XYZ file of C-alpha atoms in Angstrom:
753
model
C -24.628 -27.827 -21.333
C -25.670 -31.368 -20.428
C -24.999 -32.499 -23.977
C -21.350 -31.392 -23.700
C -20.256 -33.695 -20.867
C -17.932 -35.780 -23.011
C -15.723 -32.744 -23.624
C -12.862 -32.683 -21.090
C -12.228 -28.967 -21.578
C -15.774 -28.175 -20.479
C -15.782 -30.493 -17.466
C -14.913 -27.870 -14.780
C -17.753 -25.589 -15.905
C -20.183 -28.522 -16.114
C -19.124 -29.688 -12.655
C -19.898 -26.245 -11.242
C -23.312 -26.267 -12.927
C -24.430 -29.879 -12.416
C -22.102 -31.635 -9.958
C -20.781 -28.904 -7.686
C -19.860 -31.328 -4.891
C -16.781 -32.261 -6.950
C -15.613 -28.619 -6.895
C -15.823 -27.863 -3.173
C -12.027 -28.123 -2.878
C -11.178 -27.142 -6.456
C -8.975 -24.304 -7.680
C -11.667 -22.230 -9.390
C -10.731 -20.680 -12.780
C -9.460 -17.049 -12.907
C -9.019 -16.832 -9.120
C -5.780 -15.170 -7.937
C -2.960 -17.417 -6.732
C -0.003 -17.216 -4.371
C 3.047 -16.135 -6.342
C 5.232 -16.077 -3.224
C 7.259 -19.226 -4.057
C 8.130 -17.822 -7.494
C 9.210 -14.491 -5.969
C 11.281 -16.256 -3.311
C 13.164 -18.144 -6.005
C 14.159 -14.855 -7.661
C 16.960 -14.365 -5.076
C 16.164 -10.693 -4.405
C 16.890 -10.965 -0.673
C 16.026 -13.071 2.343
C 12.381 -13.867 3.016
C 10.795 -13.981 6.469
C 7.258 -14.222 7.743
C 5.373 -12.520 10.560
C 3.641 -14.458 13.387
C 0.508 -14.693 11.222
C 2.475 -16.158 8.314
C 2.542 -13.120 6.003
C 5.777 -13.020 4.020
C 8.149 -10.074 3.747
C 11.597 -9.655 2.219
C 14.757 -7.937 3.443
C 17.056 -7.044 0.574
C 20.813 -6.352 0.490
C 22.430 -8.572 3.173
C 19.086 -10.025 4.212
C 19.508 -9.152 7.906
C 17.070 -6.825 9.699
C 18.195 -3.399 10.910
C 14.880 -1.789 11.833
C 11.512 -2.722 13.231
C 8.352 -2.358 11.177
C 4.753 -3.535 11.159
C 3.223 -6.167 8.926
C 1.081 -4.348 6.329
C -1.508 -7.143 6.457
C -2.046 -7.845 10.173
C -0.018 -5.029 11.819
C 2.157 -7.476 13.788
C 5.737 -6.473 14.610
C 8.281 -7.563 12.003
C 11.930 -6.856 11.264
C 14.170 -6.066 14.184
C 17.338 -4.329 15.246
C 20.734 -5.984 15.376
C 20.729 -9.290 17.174
C 17.293 -8.604 18.614
C 15.438 -9.521 15.461
C 11.686 -9.592 15.861
C 9.678 -12.523 14.505
C 12.332 -13.249 11.911
C 11.638 -16.857 11.169
C 12.421 -17.894 7.620
C 9.411 -17.814 5.319
C 7.951 -21.089 4.185
C 8.239 -22.007 0.514
C 4.838 -23.679 0.772
C 2.341 -22.601 -1.888
C -0.595 -20.899 -0.170
C -2.900 -20.610 -3.156
C -6.441 -20.995 -1.905
C -9.173 -23.192 -3.308
C -12.685 -21.907 -3.939
C -14.063 -18.568 -5.103
C -11.954 -15.930 -3.316
C -12.747 -12.634 -5.068
C -15.009 -11.326 -2.327
C -17.742 -8.807 -3.087
C -17.625 -6.801 -6.301
C -17.224 -3.488 -4.449
C -13.664 -4.490 -3.517
C -12.640 -5.263 -7.100
C -11.043 -3.089 -9.737
C -13.226 -1.806 -12.556
C -10.854 -3.279 -15.134
C -10.041 -6.981 -15.342
C -6.301 -7.629 -15.223
C -4.463 -10.622 -16.612
C -4.182 -13.709 -14.409
C -1.424 -16.250 -15.032
C -1.351 -16.790 -18.832
C -4.831 -15.401 -19.487
C -5.125 -12.071 -21.290
C -7.319 -9.447 -19.562
C -10.213 -10.045 -21.985
C -9.883 -13.848 -21.826
C -9.839 -13.623 -18.037
C -12.976 -11.461 -18.020
C -14.891 -13.782 -20.362
C -13.823 -16.963 -18.554
C -14.687 -15.435 -15.189
C -18.139 -14.562 -16.548
C -18.650 -18.156 -17.768
C -17.513 -19.432 -14.369
C -20.072 -17.270 -12.582
C -22.783 -18.401 -15.021
C -21.942 -22.037 -14.246
C -21.984 -21.363 -10.496
C -25.342 -19.593 -10.784
C -26.730 -22.617 -12.637
C -25.285 -24.768 -9.862
C -27.415 -23.021 -7.254
C -30.486 -24.660 -8.829
C -28.931 -28.093 -8.308
C -27.384 -27.686 -4.835
C -27.000 -24.208 -3.382
C -25.163 -25.529 -0.296
C -22.284 -26.865 -2.395
C -21.941 -23.560 -4.270
C -22.062 -21.657 -0.961
C -19.245 -23.863 0.361
C -17.067 -22.875 -2.615
C -17.352 -19.118 -1.882
C -14.777 -17.741 0.568
C -15.441 -15.887 2.767
C -19.042 -17.099 3.106
C -21.844 -14.814 1.926
C -25.423 -14.515 3.116
C -27.198 -14.466 -0.265
C -25.330 -16.694 -2.734
C -27.610 -16.039 -5.719
C -27.478 -12.252 -5.319
C -23.698 -12.440 -4.836
C -23.259 -14.307 -8.146
C -25.668 -12.002 -9.997
C -23.656 -8.979 -8.853
C -20.484 -10.655 -10.089
C -22.095 -11.374 -13.458
C -23.124 -7.741 -13.840
C -19.616 -6.668 -12.883
C -18.089 -9.098 -15.405
C -20.302 -7.748 -18.195
C -19.320 -4.166 -17.354
C -15.626 -5.094 -17.326
C -15.867 -6.870 -20.702
C -17.725 -3.881 -22.154
C -15.140 -1.458 -20.796
C -12.128 -3.470 -21.983
C -13.511 -3.832 -25.518
C -14.896 -0.298 -25.803
C -18.443 -1.591 -26.277
C -21.699 -1.257 -24.384
C -23.206 -3.859 -22.058
C -25.459 -5.298 -24.789
C -22.449 -5.887 -27.016
C -20.584 -7.459 -24.085
C -23.461 -9.933 -23.702
C -23.215 -10.538 -27.442
C -19.508 -11.386 -26.990
C -20.426 -14.048 -24.415
C -23.035 -15.383 -26.850
C -20.428 -15.592 -29.627
C -17.998 -17.446 -27.331
C -20.699 -19.970 -26.394
C -21.594 -20.378 -30.075
C -17.913 -20.978 -30.822
C -17.766 -23.681 -28.149
C -20.841 -25.451 -29.519
C -19.498 -25.268 -33.082
C -16.121 -26.730 -32.078
C -17.000 -29.430 -29.568
C -14.663 -31.956 -31.144
C -11.600 -29.729 -30.792
C -9.887 -30.677 -27.556
C -6.347 -30.603 -28.926
C -3.812 -32.206 -26.595
C -5.846 -31.512 -23.481
C -7.616 -34.861 -23.090
C -5.670 -35.759 -19.928
C -6.362 -32.545 -18.033
C -7.718 -32.944 -14.491
C -11.260 -31.666 -14.973
C -11.820 -31.378 -11.213
C -8.994 -28.812 -10.909
C -7.608 -30.354 -7.738
C -4.234 -28.609 -8.031
C -2.999 -25.155 -8.951
C -1.040 -26.574 -11.881
C -4.089 -28.392 -13.250
C -6.024 -25.117 -13.163
C -3.273 -23.333 -15.106
C -3.130 -26.128 -17.686
C -6.919 -26.105 -18.063
C -7.061 -22.293 -18.425
C -4.361 -22.430 -21.106
C -6.213 -25.161 -22.981
C -9.598 -23.448 -22.736
C -8.192 -20.097 -23.859
C -6.272 -21.595 -26.790
C -9.126 -23.816 -27.979
C -12.233 -21.727 -27.412
C -11.464 -18.134 -26.407
C -8.604 -16.948 -28.615
C -10.233 -17.965 -31.954
C -13.302 -15.887 -31.089
C -11.763 -12.973 -29.182
C -8.953 -12.381 -31.675
C -11.575 -11.592 -34.320
C -14.315 -10.263 -32.086
C -14.749 -6.916 -33.885
C -15.540 -8.647 -37.178
C -17.752 -11.212 -35.468
C -19.724 -8.483 -33.692
C -20.194 -6.619 -36.970
C -21.326 -9.820 -38.672
C -23.686 -10.571 -35.790
C -25.169 -7.106 -36.102
C -25.647 -7.649 -39.830
C -27.558 -10.870 -39.176
C -29.772 -9.114 -36.656
C -30.492 -6.325 -39.129
C -31.337 -8.797 -41.876
C -33.585 -10.841 -39.594
C -37.087 -10.344 -40.971
C -38.551 -10.693 -37.502
C -36.729 -7.500 -36.512
C -36.448 -5.799 -39.881
C -39.820 -4.086 -39.669
C -39.131 -2.721 -36.210
C -38.972 1.032 -36.760
C -36.664 1.681 -33.804
C -34.244 -1.018 -35.033
C -34.146 0.643 -38.454
C -33.458 4.027 -36.875
C -30.722 2.719 -34.567
C -28.864 0.982 -37.385
C -29.590 3.649 -40.024
C -31.215 1.252 -42.471
C -33.243 4.007 -44.102
C -31.865 6.985 -45.970
C -31.807 10.382 -44.229
C -35.162 12.075 -43.936
C -34.426 15.790 -43.794
C -38.083 16.609 -43.358
C -38.294 14.717 -40.067
C -35.082 16.364 -38.870
C -36.701 19.779 -39.211
C -39.699 18.613 -37.214
C -37.645 17.083 -34.352
C -40.278 14.512 -33.418
C -39.561 11.465 -31.236
C -38.681 9.308 -34.254
C -36.213 11.769 -35.741
C -33.191 9.710 -36.948
C -30.722 12.289 -35.614
C -31.977 11.704 -32.077
C -31.227 7.959 -32.276
C -27.971 8.108 -34.182
C -24.985 6.783 -32.224
C -21.308 7.272 -33.022
C -18.961 5.117 -30.974
C -16.294 7.210 -29.276
C -12.627 6.314 -29.402
C -11.626 5.552 -25.811
C -8.401 4.318 -24.259
C -10.115 1.057 -23.281
C -11.255 0.568 -26.870
C -7.734 1.303 -28.137
C -6.280 -1.279 -25.725
C -8.700 -3.882 -27.031
C -7.944 -3.022 -30.664
C -4.235 -3.310 -29.911
C -4.737 -6.780 -28.395
C -6.464 -7.807 -31.618
C -3.586 -6.372 -33.635
C -0.917 -8.154 -31.552
C -2.473 -11.639 -31.778
C -0.129 -13.992 -33.612
C 2.362 -11.324 -34.705
C 6.137 -11.666 -34.502
C 8.009 -9.672 -31.848
C 9.281 -6.877 -34.147
C 5.691 -6.070 -35.135
C 4.172 -6.206 -31.663
C 5.121 -2.673 -30.521
C 6.232 -4.007 -27.130
C 6.708 -0.609 -25.478
C 3.156 0.368 -26.436
C 1.957 -3.003 -25.142
C 3.707 -2.403 -21.806
C 2.209 1.083 -21.591
C -1.346 -0.074 -22.303
C -0.988 -2.932 -19.808
C -0.139 -0.485 -17.002
C -2.059 2.544 -18.264
C -4.829 2.279 -15.655
C -2.145 2.891 -12.980
C 0.246 5.142 -14.914
C -2.429 7.830 -15.203
C -2.033 8.397 -11.447
C 1.558 9.640 -11.896
C 0.321 13.027 -13.156
C -0.776 13.763 -9.578
C 2.482 12.724 -7.876
C 4.227 16.156 -7.888
C 1.158 17.703 -6.236
C 1.109 14.913 -3.636
C 4.758 15.538 -2.756
C 4.100 19.300 -2.578
C 1.057 18.701 -0.341
C 3.119 16.580 2.035
C 5.973 19.109 2.072
C 3.603 21.947 3.012
C 1.953 19.811 5.700
C 5.407 18.931 7.045
C 6.251 22.636 7.277
C 3.054 23.278 9.239
C 2.878 20.222 11.488
C 6.168 18.254 11.478
C 7.173 17.525 15.091
C 4.433 19.905 16.297
C 1.299 17.768 15.894
C 0.469 14.949 18.281
C -0.693 11.629 16.813
C -4.091 11.852 18.523
C -4.544 15.432 17.314
C -3.756 14.334 13.746
C -6.417 11.603 13.952
C -9.034 14.077 15.229
C -8.117 17.074 13.037
C -10.178 16.548 9.868
C -9.545 17.776 6.344
C -12.672 19.949 6.508
C -11.512 21.696 9.698
C -8.049 22.225 8.233
C -9.341 23.826 5.021
C -11.550 26.162 7.069
C -8.656 27.512 9.152
C -8.125 30.347 6.653
C -8.954 31.403 3.109
C -5.243 31.239 2.253
C -5.049 27.609 3.406
C -8.104 26.673 1.353
C -6.714 28.303 -1.796
C -3.290 26.741 -1.297
C -4.328 23.205 -0.398
C -7.635 22.446 -2.171
C -6.097 21.569 -5.548
C -3.298 19.560 -3.909
C -5.766 17.554 -1.817
C -7.821 16.885 -4.944
C -4.705 15.467 -6.655
C -4.170 13.128 -3.693
C -7.839 12.138 -3.894
C -7.645 11.335 -7.625
C -4.442 9.286 -7.299
C -5.834 7.454 -4.256
C -9.010 6.531 -6.150
C -6.954 5.046 -9.008
C -4.414 3.158 -6.929
C -6.157 2.013 -3.742
C -7.633 -1.270 -5.108
C -4.074 -2.421 -5.876
C -2.722 -1.571 -2.417
C -4.617 -4.502 -0.911
C -2.349 -7.054 -2.592
C 0.733 -8.464 -0.875
C 3.783 -6.272 -1.251
C 5.945 -3.722 0.551
C 3.269 -1.032 0.161
C 0.158 -3.071 0.880
C -2.402 -2.006 3.480
C -5.447 -3.767 4.968
C -8.914 -3.682 3.418
C -10.319 -1.170 5.911
C -7.672 1.363 4.881
C -8.263 0.750 1.172
C -11.931 1.569 1.777
C -11.190 5.053 3.172
C -12.600 7.882 1.049
C -10.971 11.321 0.879
C -13.780 13.555 2.146
C -14.101 16.465 4.588
C -14.262 14.091 7.573
C -10.995 12.379 6.593
C -8.335 12.926 9.300
C -5.304 14.962 8.282
C -3.117 12.025 9.367
C -4.063 10.207 6.148
C -1.918 12.654 4.147
C 1.160 12.348 6.408
C 3.396 9.351 5.503
C 3.932 7.192 8.586
C 4.517 3.542 9.446
C 1.453 3.346 11.679
C -2.074 4.723 11.776
C -3.773 6.194 8.734
C -0.457 7.648 7.612
C 0.188 4.206 6.135
C -2.197 5.209 3.318
C 0.077 8.074 2.218
C 3.194 5.932 2.648
C 1.667 3.108 0.596
C 0.558 5.525 -2.138
C 4.014 7.124 -2.363
C 5.778 3.758 -2.451
C 3.414 2.409 -5.091
C 3.884 5.390 -7.413
C 7.674 5.390 -7.038
C 7.855 1.664 -7.796
C 5.394 1.980 -10.684
C 7.424 4.733 -12.365
C 10.828 3.105 -11.825
C 9.700 -0.362 -12.926
C 8.014 1.000 -16.044
C 11.030 3.108 -17.057
C 13.354 0.154 -16.439
C 11.174 -2.183 -18.486
C 10.936 0.280 -21.387
C 14.704 0.843 -21.432
C 15.131 -2.924 -21.639
C 12.653 -3.208 -24.537
C 14.337 -0.300 -26.322
C 17.749 -1.920 -25.692
C 18.932 1.279 -24.028
C 21.802 0.283 -21.725
C 22.633 3.792 -20.494
C 22.209 4.492 -16.795
C 19.195 6.748 -16.219
C 19.653 9.907 -14.128
C 18.224 9.891 -10.610
C 16.189 12.552 -8.869
C 14.930 12.870 -5.262
C 11.192 13.007 -4.706
C 11.404 16.530 -3.301
C 12.457 17.869 -6.718
C 10.092 16.029 -9.066
C 7.889 17.754 -11.618
C 5.600 16.308 -14.273
C 8.489 16.580 -16.742
C 10.396 13.946 -14.732
C 7.551 11.398 -14.749
C 5.497 9.314 -17.141
C 2.833 11.910 -16.404
C -0.082 12.585 -18.709
C -3.782 13.346 -18.690
C -5.592 10.488 -20.495
C -8.151 12.808 -22.099
C -5.984 15.864 -22.790
C -2.638 14.237 -23.675
C -2.917 10.572 -24.640
C -6.273 10.570 -26.457
C -5.294 13.403 -28.866
C -2.115 11.446 -29.607
C -4.246 8.403 -30.461
C -6.529 10.454 -32.703
C -3.506 11.857 -34.517
C -2.461 8.332 -35.502
C -5.757 6.824 -36.614
C -7.909 6.873 -39.734
C -11.544 7.398 -38.754
C -14.238 6.836 -41.372
C -18.034 6.840 -41.221
C -20.528 5.199 -43.540
C -24.280 5.464 -43.128
C -25.664 2.098 -42.132
C -22.221 0.680 -41.346
C -21.169 2.821 -38.393
C -17.590 3.928 -37.826
C -14.386 2.266 -38.973
C -11.101 3.054 -37.225
C -7.602 1.969 -38.230
C -4.525 2.776 -36.131
C -0.895 3.356 -37.038
C 0.541 1.523 -34.040
C 4.211 2.024 -34.930
C 3.872 5.810 -35.168
C 1.802 5.926 -31.986
C 4.473 3.979 -30.106
C 7.236 6.219 -31.455
C 5.510 9.402 -30.308
C 4.637 7.823 -26.957
C 8.307 7.020 -26.321
C 9.489 10.475 -27.384
C 6.919 12.385 -25.369
C 6.441 10.406 -22.150
C 9.288 7.891 -21.731
C 12.659 8.813 -23.219
C 15.024 10.618 -20.843
C 12.864 10.114 -17.773
C 14.945 9.688 -14.570
C 14.617 7.085 -11.853
C 13.099 8.315 -8.611
C 15.176 7.979 -5.459
C 12.749 6.112 -3.227
C 13.723 7.795 0.039
C 10.360 8.805 1.473
C 10.480 11.130 4.481
C 8.269 9.932 7.312
C 6.217 12.333 9.382
C 7.361 12.629 12.997
C 4.673 13.331 15.573
C 5.526 15.482 18.570
C 5.590 12.597 21.061
C 7.691 10.480 18.698
C 10.545 12.998 18.587
C 12.416 11.371 21.424
C 13.042 7.866 20.213
C 16.188 5.884 19.547
C 16.485 6.726 15.855
C 16.148 10.479 16.468
C 18.835 10.408 19.159
C 21.073 8.306 16.929
C 20.759 10.901 14.153
C 21.397 13.707 16.651
C 24.572 12.076 17.984
C 25.857 11.552 14.446
C 25.477 15.269 13.716
C 26.520 16.617 17.132
C 28.870 14.468 19.305
C 27.543 14.420 22.869
C 29.208 14.796 26.263
C 27.991 14.194 29.824
C 27.171 17.043 32.182
C 29.322 16.805 35.305
C 27.634 15.644 38.517
C 28.031 18.965 40.402
C 26.422 20.874 37.523
C 23.572 18.338 37.385
C 22.887 18.888 41.095
C 22.850 22.685 40.686
C 20.410 22.459 37.759
C 18.022 20.224 39.720
C 18.183 22.542 42.745
C 17.026 25.421 40.533
C 14.237 23.354 38.939
C 12.309 22.679 42.139
C 8.877 22.746 40.490
C 7.582 19.901 38.307
C 6.021 22.422 35.913
C 9.461 23.965 35.323
C 10.937 20.544 34.580
C 8.127 19.725 32.130
C 8.387 23.123 30.403
C 12.135 22.705 29.975
C 11.611 19.207 28.565
C 9.107 20.521 26.008
C 11.676 23.060 24.823
C 14.316 20.334 24.586
C 11.933 18.088 22.609
C 11.515 20.775 19.960
C 15.242 21.493 19.825
C 16.181 17.806 19.560
C 13.754 17.352 16.677
C 15.355 20.151 14.670
C 18.932 19.283 15.599
C 18.506 15.634 14.565
C 17.689 16.852 11.052
C 19.783 19.993 10.658
C 22.659 19.554 13.119
C 24.417 22.486 14.763
C 27.555 23.847 16.409
C 28.398 21.623 19.432
C 29.795 24.612 21.374
C 26.706 26.789 20.875
C 24.709 27.250 24.076
C 21.305 25.583 24.218
C 19.849 28.855 25.531
C 21.094 30.763 22.474
C 19.821 28.065 20.104
C 16.331 28.077 21.648
C 15.852 31.841 21.640
C 17.976 33.029 18.702
C 17.764 29.989 16.440
C 14.232 28.732 17.135
C 12.862 32.149 18.189
C 11.274 30.858 21.386
C 9.877 33.462 23.754
C 11.745 34.162 26.989
C 8.917 32.555 28.964
C 9.950 29.272 27.423
C 13.390 27.729 27.587
C 15.445 25.865 30.171
C 14.024 27.527 33.338
C 17.436 27.157 35.003
C 20.127 29.827 35.085
C 22.869 27.234 35.539
C 21.637 25.223 32.533
C 21.420 28.381 30.424
C 24.952 29.361 31.416
C 26.683 25.984 31.155
C 24.794 23.648 28.780
C 25.802 23.598 25.127
C 24.344 21.610 22.220
C 26.892 18.884 22.979
C 25.166 18.446 26.372
C 21.569 18.356 25.129
C 21.126 14.564 25.412
C 22.609 14.517 28.900
C 20.329 17.396 29.952
C 17.297 15.664 28.452
C 18.099 12.457 30.373
C 18.621 14.401 33.596
C 15.281 16.213 33.339
C 13.418 13.096 32.160
C 14.746 11.198 35.175
C 13.732 14.003 37.534
C 10.243 14.158 36.024
C 9.821 10.393 36.346
C 11.040 10.395 39.979
C 8.649 13.181 41.006
C 5.639 11.623 39.271
C 6.408 8.230 40.816
C 6.546 9.802 44.297
C 3.130 11.328 43.611
C 1.749 7.916 42.597
C 1.331 9.128 39.008
C 2.389 7.303 35.857
C 5.533 8.823 34.300
C 5.228 6.476 31.312
C 1.784 7.355 29.958
C 3.021 7.224 26.344
C 4.819 3.892 26.756
C 3.252 0.620 25.600
C 1.258 -1.326 28.178
C 3.208 -4.379 27.022
C 6.219 -3.382 29.167
C 4.175 -2.610 32.291
C 3.558 -6.175 33.493
C 3.577 -6.426 37.288
C 6.166 -8.263 39.407
C 5.166 -10.764 42.065
C 6.547 -10.570 45.623
C 9.298 -13.092 44.981
C 10.500 -11.239 41.885
C 10.559 -7.911 43.758
C 12.497 -9.477 46.634
C 15.105 -11.014 44.311
C 15.395 -7.780 42.333
C 15.983 -5.723 45.499
C 18.697 -8.144 46.591
C 20.372 -7.928 43.192
C 20.257 -4.124 43.125
C 22.221 -3.970 46.396
C 25.252 -5.276 44.484
C 24.936 -2.804 41.575
C 25.284 0.951 41.099
C 21.554 1.512 41.436
C 21.627 5.162 40.269
C 23.373 4.164 37.052
C 20.905 1.308 36.532
C 17.913 3.636 37.070
C 19.244 6.126 34.506
C 20.055 3.516 31.869
C 16.740 1.686 32.262
C 14.767 4.948 32.051
C 16.631 5.867 28.863
C 15.820 2.488 27.314
C 12.150 2.648 28.309
C 11.728 6.104 26.768
C 13.799 5.526 23.633
C 13.457 1.851 22.731
C 10.523 0.260 24.561
C 7.649 2.595 23.645
C 6.704 0.303 20.762
C 8.683 -2.848 21.516
C 8.114 -5.857 19.196
C 6.132 -8.667 20.797
C 8.838 -11.323 20.590
C 11.288 -9.140 22.568
C 8.940 -8.942 25.561
C 10.144 -12.288 26.940
C 13.875 -11.526 26.743
C 15.558 -11.365 30.170
C 15.755 -7.640 30.971
C 19.424 -7.815 31.988
C 20.423 -9.448 28.689
C 18.379 -6.922 26.730
C 20.050 -3.937 28.411
C 23.600 -5.209 27.939
C 22.919 -6.277 24.348
C 21.597 -2.784 23.588
C 24.612 -1.179 25.260
C 26.956 -3.333 23.177
C 25.026 -2.440 20.036
C 25.433 1.270 20.879
C 29.155 0.683 21.595
C 28.742 1.701 25.229
C 30.092 0.028 28.360
C 27.941 -2.848 29.621
C 26.831 -2.913 33.255
C 29.136 -5.353 35.028
C 27.334 -8.043 37.006
C 23.927 -7.107 35.609
C 23.126 -10.542 34.215
C 24.480 -12.155 37.376
C 22.458 -10.134 39.892
C 19.191 -9.404 38.056
C 17.052 -12.583 37.944
C 16.389 -14.092 34.512
C 12.653 -14.286 35.159
C 12.480 -10.482 35.121
C 11.777 -9.860 31.455
C 11.494 -6.882 29.150
C 7.732 -6.912 29.790
C 8.516 -6.005 33.453
C 10.709 -3.005 32.521
C 8.512 -0.249 33.988
C 7.828 -2.105 37.241
C 11.530 -2.985 37.553
C 12.386 0.695 37.119
C 9.939 1.697 39.851
C 11.485 -0.843 42.236
C 14.983 0.418 41.391
C 13.856 4.051 41.723
C 12.483 3.363 45.208
C 15.720 1.573 46.095
C 17.695 4.640 44.996
C 15.434 6.998 46.981
C 15.813 4.874 50.116
C 19.592 4.843 49.718
C 19.858 8.631 49.362
C 17.476 9.157 52.302
C 19.722 7.020 54.537
C 22.805 8.919 53.355
C 21.230 12.241 54.368
C 20.323 11.068 57.890
């Protein structure tokens, strides 16, 4: 390569090989880039970023209405109402990174995808040349090459060799050839470069040091146009010609194995009958028609053709085929999740779900194994196809450690239950990805087909394979390909295949695309037993069943009957189950809670409300008031016993108060209705502060409470912000409640004396 230094289009590769110090801060060819600024300019909503700087978008009005967690770093994002968490506007700054940023080959997809303007094959070949140049550079200065690789690796040479092997496999797979032929493709590209050194076109002023993202894009475009496209657009013919030259090479022509492999001699029927080691039939190879090979042939066909001849729907299908094949498993995944919901929804604790493995679950009964094994296998197959793509930025992305999870017997059952936290994020990400994939593909195809009709919509719960772009690559798509190709075989020349692309596209549209509905992307989240009582569940309950307060005399009678903590806790467990069902299904407000528990939910008589007065008086319209009453009683008793009544509440809201803060708080509580304050604060701790976003922790507690009350259209606590010191924050909520609870106990003790 030293003789090529005058060629500007080869300068980046030569710098990597012979002057790598110039490339330490360069934008290396074929590396991914930050497309955030382009997406932000598309005006699809308002963009924010989490504390770590990861961007996210809120569509519609652009204002947050729920809290969430960043899929990259798990920080709190979003928010509720005016209490928006971490909602600073996202920076338009381009965050594309310099250096080699692909990581180890294990984390990469098996198929090279297009990057910027590069085609998948051009990207694979250029990436291979880049790794070759970097490997050469290790002989000159290994420290400079090591500095280019991010994150750093221990063995630079081995790292680059693994990437080269991966590149060769990807090129072979995308062209439908073997590894030897992939190496031959690289050889032909290098020969093309040497034979066309003088052709630099209009690229003489390109920045050969690739100091900017734009200069990298311009260089990639120039290199592809000048050196890659002329070779790769005719690679099948060039490979055949190369093979012919090898066969005619006298140095190889007398090699008996070479003559057998390429069928240079006529058939010897005598040797076939003997079946010795040099029998021609044993060495004969017929190249199979594969989907990867078809994709490559189609790229060759599309080069330089006008739009009407390009078969754009087929092109779109082949571009996304490696993901679309996962859609065949989607109905089974939804069925699996529905059955798991029926078994565990609102009954399984989060910790139990993390410890209960797939293997243990399948062993629970023969019926379970027969019912779930095939469904779990469908999840496993779809997960294997999709998981490398879930690492990228997007609404369904998850961190690397989750992408690395394998579906095996030791996998926790929580992985299959869609949730916003824990391993349930894997199922949620998979569902979101498949819904978006299907809807985007159908929308794109309708646009290409100029079909302006509005597609029907269908909820996920009702989908079947007939509603999706669902197919088995080997059983459905490959036979369709074979039906539209002419396959011929000549001894000594191998196989020749010609495709009728127009007919293939037409049948593809008719069979897999036309009439397919859009999926309604409302994914039901799994609710764990301890998550039943949160703000959103109570909001849904109140929308379905308007709530009323239990009168004070009735409250006192109920508490007098529930004089044991175990009775209070048992009654609360029954209420938890009832609230979970009522928030989803609703009910008759005038129906007694006792009747609902035992007739509706079929609870045994040993369970229930444990109070005759509650059974007689309390109706479904009182269930929230009863839950608050019993929760307050439980918390009071546990606090008296020096036990923690908030074991499932985040440690973030348990910061201690100093003596001065406690003194000022006690003084302020003397001027308030302390019983009302204790009840409201307990409600907020249990419903809204279990998983409070970090940036709300430093809000003054008094302002937080009144803002929440206003948001819920309830009466604010008069004088709260005046009498509760500002330095008592949300992070002190539990300690403030304990102080207020003690204040209330002292007051009632004095009243009884």
